[in-house]
Coordinates of C-alpha atoms and ligand atoms in Angstrom, one line a residue:
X1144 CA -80.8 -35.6 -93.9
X1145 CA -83.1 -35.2 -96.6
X1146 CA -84.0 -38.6 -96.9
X1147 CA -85.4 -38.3 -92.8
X1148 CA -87.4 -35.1 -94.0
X1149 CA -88.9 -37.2 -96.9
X1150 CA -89.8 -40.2 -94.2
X1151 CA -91.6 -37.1 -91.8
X1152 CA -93.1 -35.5 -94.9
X1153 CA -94.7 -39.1 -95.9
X1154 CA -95.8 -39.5 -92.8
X1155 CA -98.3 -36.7 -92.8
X1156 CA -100.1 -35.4 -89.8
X1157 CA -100.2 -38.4 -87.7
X1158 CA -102.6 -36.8 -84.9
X1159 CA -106.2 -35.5 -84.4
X1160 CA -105.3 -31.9 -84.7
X1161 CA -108.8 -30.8 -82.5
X1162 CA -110.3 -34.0 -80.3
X1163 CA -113.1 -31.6 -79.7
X1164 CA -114.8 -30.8 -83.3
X1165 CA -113.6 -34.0 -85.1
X1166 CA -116.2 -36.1 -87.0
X1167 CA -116.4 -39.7 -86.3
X1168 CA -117.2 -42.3 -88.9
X1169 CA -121.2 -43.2 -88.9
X1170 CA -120.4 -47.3 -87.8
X1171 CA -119.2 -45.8 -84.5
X1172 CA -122.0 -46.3 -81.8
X1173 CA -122.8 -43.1 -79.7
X1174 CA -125.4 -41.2 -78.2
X1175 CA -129.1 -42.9 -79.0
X1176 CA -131.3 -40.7 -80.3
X1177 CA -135.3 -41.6 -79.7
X1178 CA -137.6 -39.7 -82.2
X1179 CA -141.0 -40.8 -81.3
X1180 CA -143.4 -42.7 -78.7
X1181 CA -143.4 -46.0 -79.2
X1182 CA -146.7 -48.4 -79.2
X1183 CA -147.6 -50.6 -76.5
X1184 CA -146.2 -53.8 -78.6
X1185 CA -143.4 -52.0 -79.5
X1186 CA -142.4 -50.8 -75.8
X1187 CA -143.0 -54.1 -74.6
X1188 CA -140.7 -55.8 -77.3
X1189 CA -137.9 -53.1 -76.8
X1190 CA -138.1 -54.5 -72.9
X1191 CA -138.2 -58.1 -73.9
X1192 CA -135.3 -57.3 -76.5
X1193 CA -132.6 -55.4 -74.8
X1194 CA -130.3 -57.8 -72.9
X1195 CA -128.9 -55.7 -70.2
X1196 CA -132.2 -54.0 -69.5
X1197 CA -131.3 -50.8 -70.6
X1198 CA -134.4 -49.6 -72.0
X1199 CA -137.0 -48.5 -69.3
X1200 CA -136.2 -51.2 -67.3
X1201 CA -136.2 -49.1 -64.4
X1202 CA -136.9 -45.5 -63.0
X1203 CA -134.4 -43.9 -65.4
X1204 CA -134.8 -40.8 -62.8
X1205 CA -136.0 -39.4 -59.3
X1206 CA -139.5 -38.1 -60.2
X1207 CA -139.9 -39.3 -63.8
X1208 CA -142.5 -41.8 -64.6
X1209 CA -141.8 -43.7 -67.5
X1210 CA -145.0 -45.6 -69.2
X1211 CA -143.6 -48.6 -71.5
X1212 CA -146.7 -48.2 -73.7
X1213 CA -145.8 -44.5 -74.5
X1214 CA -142.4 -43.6 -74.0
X1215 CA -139.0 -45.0 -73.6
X1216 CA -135.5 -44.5 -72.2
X1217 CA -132.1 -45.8 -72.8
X1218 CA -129.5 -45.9 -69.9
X1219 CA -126.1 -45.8 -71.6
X1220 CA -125.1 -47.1 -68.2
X1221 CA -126.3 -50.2 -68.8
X1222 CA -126.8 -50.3 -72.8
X1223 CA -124.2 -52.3 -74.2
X1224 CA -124.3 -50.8 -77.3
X1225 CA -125.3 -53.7 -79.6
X1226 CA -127.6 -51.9 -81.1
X1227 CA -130.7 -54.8 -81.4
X1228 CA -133.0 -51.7 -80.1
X1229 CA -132.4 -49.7 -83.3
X1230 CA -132.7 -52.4 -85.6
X1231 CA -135.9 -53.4 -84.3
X1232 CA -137.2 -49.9 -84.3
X1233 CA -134.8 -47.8 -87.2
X1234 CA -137.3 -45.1 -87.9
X1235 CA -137.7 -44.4 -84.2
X1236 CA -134.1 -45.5 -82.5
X1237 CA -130.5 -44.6 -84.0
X1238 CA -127.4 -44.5 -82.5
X1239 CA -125.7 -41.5 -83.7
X1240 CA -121.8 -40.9 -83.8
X1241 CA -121.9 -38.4 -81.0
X1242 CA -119.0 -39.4 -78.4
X1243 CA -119.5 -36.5 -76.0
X1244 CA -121.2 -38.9 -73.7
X1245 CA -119.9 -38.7 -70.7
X1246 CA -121.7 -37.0 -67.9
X1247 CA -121.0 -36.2 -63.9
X1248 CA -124.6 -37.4 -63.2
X1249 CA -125.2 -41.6 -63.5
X1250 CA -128.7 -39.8 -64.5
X1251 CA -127.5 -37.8 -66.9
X1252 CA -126.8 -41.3 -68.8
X1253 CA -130.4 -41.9 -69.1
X1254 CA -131.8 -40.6 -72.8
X1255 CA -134.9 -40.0 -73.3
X1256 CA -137.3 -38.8 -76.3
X1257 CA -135.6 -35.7 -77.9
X1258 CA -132.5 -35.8 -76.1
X1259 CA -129.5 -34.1 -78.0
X1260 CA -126.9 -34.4 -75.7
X1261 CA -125.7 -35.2 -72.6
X1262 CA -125.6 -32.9 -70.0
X1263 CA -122.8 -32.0 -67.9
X1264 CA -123.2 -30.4 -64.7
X1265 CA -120.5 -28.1 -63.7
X1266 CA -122.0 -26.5 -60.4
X1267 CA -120.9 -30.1 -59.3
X1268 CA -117.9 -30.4 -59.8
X1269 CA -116.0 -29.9 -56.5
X1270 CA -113.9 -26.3 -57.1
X1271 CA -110.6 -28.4 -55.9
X1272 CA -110.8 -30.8 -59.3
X1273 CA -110.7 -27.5 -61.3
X1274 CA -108.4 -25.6 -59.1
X1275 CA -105.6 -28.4 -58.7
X1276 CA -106.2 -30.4 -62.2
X1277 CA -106.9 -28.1 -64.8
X1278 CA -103.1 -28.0 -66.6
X1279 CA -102.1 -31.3 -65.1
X1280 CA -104.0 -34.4 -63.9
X1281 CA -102.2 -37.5 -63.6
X1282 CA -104.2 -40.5 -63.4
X1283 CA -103.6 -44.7 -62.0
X1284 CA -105.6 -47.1 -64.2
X1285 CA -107.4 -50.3 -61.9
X1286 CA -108.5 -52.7 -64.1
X1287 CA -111.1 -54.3 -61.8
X1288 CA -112.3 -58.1 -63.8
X1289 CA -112.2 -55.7 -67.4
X1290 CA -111.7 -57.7 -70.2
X1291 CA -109.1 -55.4 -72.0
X1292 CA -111.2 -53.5 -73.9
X1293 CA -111.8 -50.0 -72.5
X1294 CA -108.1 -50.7 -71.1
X1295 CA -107.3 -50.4 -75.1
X1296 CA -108.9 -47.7 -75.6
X1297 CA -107.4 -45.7 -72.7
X1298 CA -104.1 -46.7 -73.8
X1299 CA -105.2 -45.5 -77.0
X1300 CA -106.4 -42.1 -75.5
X1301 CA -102.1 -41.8 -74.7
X1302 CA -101.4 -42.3 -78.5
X1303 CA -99.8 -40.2 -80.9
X1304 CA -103.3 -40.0 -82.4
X1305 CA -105.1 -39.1 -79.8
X1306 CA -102.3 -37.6 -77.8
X1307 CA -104.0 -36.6 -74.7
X1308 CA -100.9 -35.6 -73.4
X1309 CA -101.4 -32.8 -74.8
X1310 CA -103.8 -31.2 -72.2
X1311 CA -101.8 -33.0 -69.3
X1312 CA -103.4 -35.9 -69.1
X1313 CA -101.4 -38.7 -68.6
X1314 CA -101.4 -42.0 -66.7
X1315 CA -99.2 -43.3 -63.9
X1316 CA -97.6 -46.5 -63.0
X1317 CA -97.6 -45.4 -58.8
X1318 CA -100.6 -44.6 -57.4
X1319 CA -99.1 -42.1 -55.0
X1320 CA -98.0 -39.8 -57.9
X1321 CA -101.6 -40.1 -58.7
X1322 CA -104.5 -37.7 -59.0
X1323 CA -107.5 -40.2 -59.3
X1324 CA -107.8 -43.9 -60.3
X1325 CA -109.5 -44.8 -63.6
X1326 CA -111.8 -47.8 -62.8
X1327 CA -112.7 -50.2 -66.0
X1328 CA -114.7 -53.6 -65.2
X1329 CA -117.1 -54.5 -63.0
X1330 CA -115.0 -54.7 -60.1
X1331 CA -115.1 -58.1 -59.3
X1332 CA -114.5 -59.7 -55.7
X1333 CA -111.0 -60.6 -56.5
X1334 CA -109.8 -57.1 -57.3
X1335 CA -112.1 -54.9 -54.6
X1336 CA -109.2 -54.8 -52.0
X1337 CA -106.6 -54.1 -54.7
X1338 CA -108.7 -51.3 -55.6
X1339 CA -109.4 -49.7 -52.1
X1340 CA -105.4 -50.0 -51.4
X1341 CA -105.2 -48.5 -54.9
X1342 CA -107.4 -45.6 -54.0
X1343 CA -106.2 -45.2 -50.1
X1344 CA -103.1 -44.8 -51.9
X1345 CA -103.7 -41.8 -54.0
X1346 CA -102.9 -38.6 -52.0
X1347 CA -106.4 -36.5 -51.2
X1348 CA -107.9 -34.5 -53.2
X1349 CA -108.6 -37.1 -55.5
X1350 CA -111.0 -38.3 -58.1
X1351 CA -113.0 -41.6 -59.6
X1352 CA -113.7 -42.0 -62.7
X1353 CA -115.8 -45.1 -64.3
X1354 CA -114.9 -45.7 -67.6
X1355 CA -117.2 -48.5 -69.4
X1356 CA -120.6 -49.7 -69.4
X1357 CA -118.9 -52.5 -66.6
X1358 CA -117.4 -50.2 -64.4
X1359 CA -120.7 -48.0 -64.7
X1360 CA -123.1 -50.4 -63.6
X1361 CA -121.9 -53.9 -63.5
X1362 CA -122.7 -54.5 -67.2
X1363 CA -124.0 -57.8 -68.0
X1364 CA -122.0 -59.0 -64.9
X1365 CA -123.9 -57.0 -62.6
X1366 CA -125.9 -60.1 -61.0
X1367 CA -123.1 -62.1 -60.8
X1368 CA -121.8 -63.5 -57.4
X1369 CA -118.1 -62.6 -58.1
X1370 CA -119.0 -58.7 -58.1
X1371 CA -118.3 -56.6 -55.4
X1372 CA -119.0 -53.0 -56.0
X1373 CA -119.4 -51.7 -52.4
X1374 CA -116.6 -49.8 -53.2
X1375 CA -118.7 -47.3 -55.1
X1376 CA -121.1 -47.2 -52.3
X1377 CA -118.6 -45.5 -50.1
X1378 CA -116.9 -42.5 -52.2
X1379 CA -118.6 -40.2 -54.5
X1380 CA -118.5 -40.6 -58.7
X1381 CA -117.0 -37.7 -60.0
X1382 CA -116.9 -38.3 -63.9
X1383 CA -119.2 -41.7 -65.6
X1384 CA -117.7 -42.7 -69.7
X1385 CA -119.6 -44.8 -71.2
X1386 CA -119.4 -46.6 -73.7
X1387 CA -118.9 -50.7 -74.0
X1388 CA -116.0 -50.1 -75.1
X1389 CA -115.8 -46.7 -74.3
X1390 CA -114.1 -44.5 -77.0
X1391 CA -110.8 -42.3 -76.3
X1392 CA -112.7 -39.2 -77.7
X1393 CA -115.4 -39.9 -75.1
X1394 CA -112.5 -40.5 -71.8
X1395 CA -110.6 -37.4 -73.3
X1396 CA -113.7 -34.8 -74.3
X1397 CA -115.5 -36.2 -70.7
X1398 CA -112.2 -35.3 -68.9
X1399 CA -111.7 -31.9 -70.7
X1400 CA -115.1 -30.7 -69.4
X1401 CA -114.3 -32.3 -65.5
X1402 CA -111.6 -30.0 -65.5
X1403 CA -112.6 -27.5 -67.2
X1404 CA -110.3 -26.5 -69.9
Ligands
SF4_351 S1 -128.3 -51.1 -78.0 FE1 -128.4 -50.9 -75.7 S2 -130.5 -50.4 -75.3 FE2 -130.4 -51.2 -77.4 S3 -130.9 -53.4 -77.2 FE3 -128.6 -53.2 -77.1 S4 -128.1 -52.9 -75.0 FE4 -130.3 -52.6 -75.1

């Protein structure tokens, strides 16, 4: 008996005690941060650069006007986070280690100069989510063409270090003891009808949630043939993770503010 006390006392605190205040390591790539306008040359070779046209590449919101030679944005729906952009331009891009990324808005993704956070908008959230999910949610994971690295993470997010378990969260194997379906990849053609029988199954109210830079937007497979993303055309968004991969602390902390708690 002592010896099994010794084992648990070695073991030390094998979870993140608060996945809300905890500090990730500076090599993690969050949030972008943009400090300054940007030159003419410079907008036009952060355009050139990016490879997923994540910077400026298009109107990063209804209403905004975005002049390359001035200003910039970076849509963290697109960016695949290899971070060319800021080592072209360290003194005026850096990623920071900021995983409270994800957003209810796909605009919300968008950063622009200043930009400290991303901003979640509750008045959106449908008052059923909150109602019906806050101390339970069970989610069924469709892995549409991913490439099994958000699908890591997430499993990760169920881990005695992340534990997200904890706040109810868990995933399913059945569909129909579902709450939502968790979509990572950029749905390709092959697994669209797996994932509208997937969804049909999952008893209503019910939520999406897009977990990846992939799922998001197609990632550097959105021009391919073999995508078929209709399926987001049809049924409203109601949580986007970035991320590529996305982090667990992102899918849990992005979660925790869908519901609520
Ligand atoms: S980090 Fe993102 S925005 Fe910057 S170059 Fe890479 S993909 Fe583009």
């Amino acid at each position: 008996m002592i010896r099994e006390f010794n084992i648990l006392r070695n073991h030390g605190v094998q979870f993140v005690p608060d996945l809300k205040s905890v500090e990730l390591p500076g090599i993690f790539r969050g949030r972008p941060e943009i400090s300054s306008n940007f030159s003419a040359a410079e907008a036009s070779m952060l355009i050139k650069l990016c490879p997923v046209n994540a910077i400026a590449a298009k109107d990063p919101a209804p209403g905004i006007t975005i002049d390359p030679g001035v200003d910039i944005a970076i849509d963290m729906g697109l960016c695949i986070f290899c971070k060319e952009c800021a080592f072209a331009c360290p003194e005026k891009i850096r990623f920071t280690n900021d995983y409270k990324i994800a957003g209810n808005v796909r605009q919300s993704l968008v950063i622009h100069k200043g930009d400290k956070s991303v901003e979640f908008n509750d008045r959106l959230v449908r008052s059923e989510v909150r109602k019906l999910f806050k101390h339970s949610l069970k989610l069924r994971q469709v892995s549409a063409g991913g490439d099994n690295s958000c699908e890591m993470e997430l499993n990760a997010a169920g881990n005695v270090n992340f534990d997200m378990g904890r706040y109810g969260i868990e995933f399913v194997a059945s569909p129909r003891h579902a709450d939502g379906i968790v979509i990572t990849g950029p749905i390709t053609e092959n697994m669209a009808e797996a994932l509208q029988i997937c969804y049909d199954a999952v008893p209503h109210p019910k939520i999406i949630i897009l977990v990846g830079t992939d799922a998001i937007s197609g990632g550097i497979f959105r021009e391919s043939k073999a995508v078929q993303r209709a399926f987001l055309d049809k049924y409203p968004v109601d949580l986007y993770v970035p991320g590529n991969p996305a982090h667990p602390l992102t899918f849990i902390n992005g979660i925790l503010r869908l519901i609520g708690k």
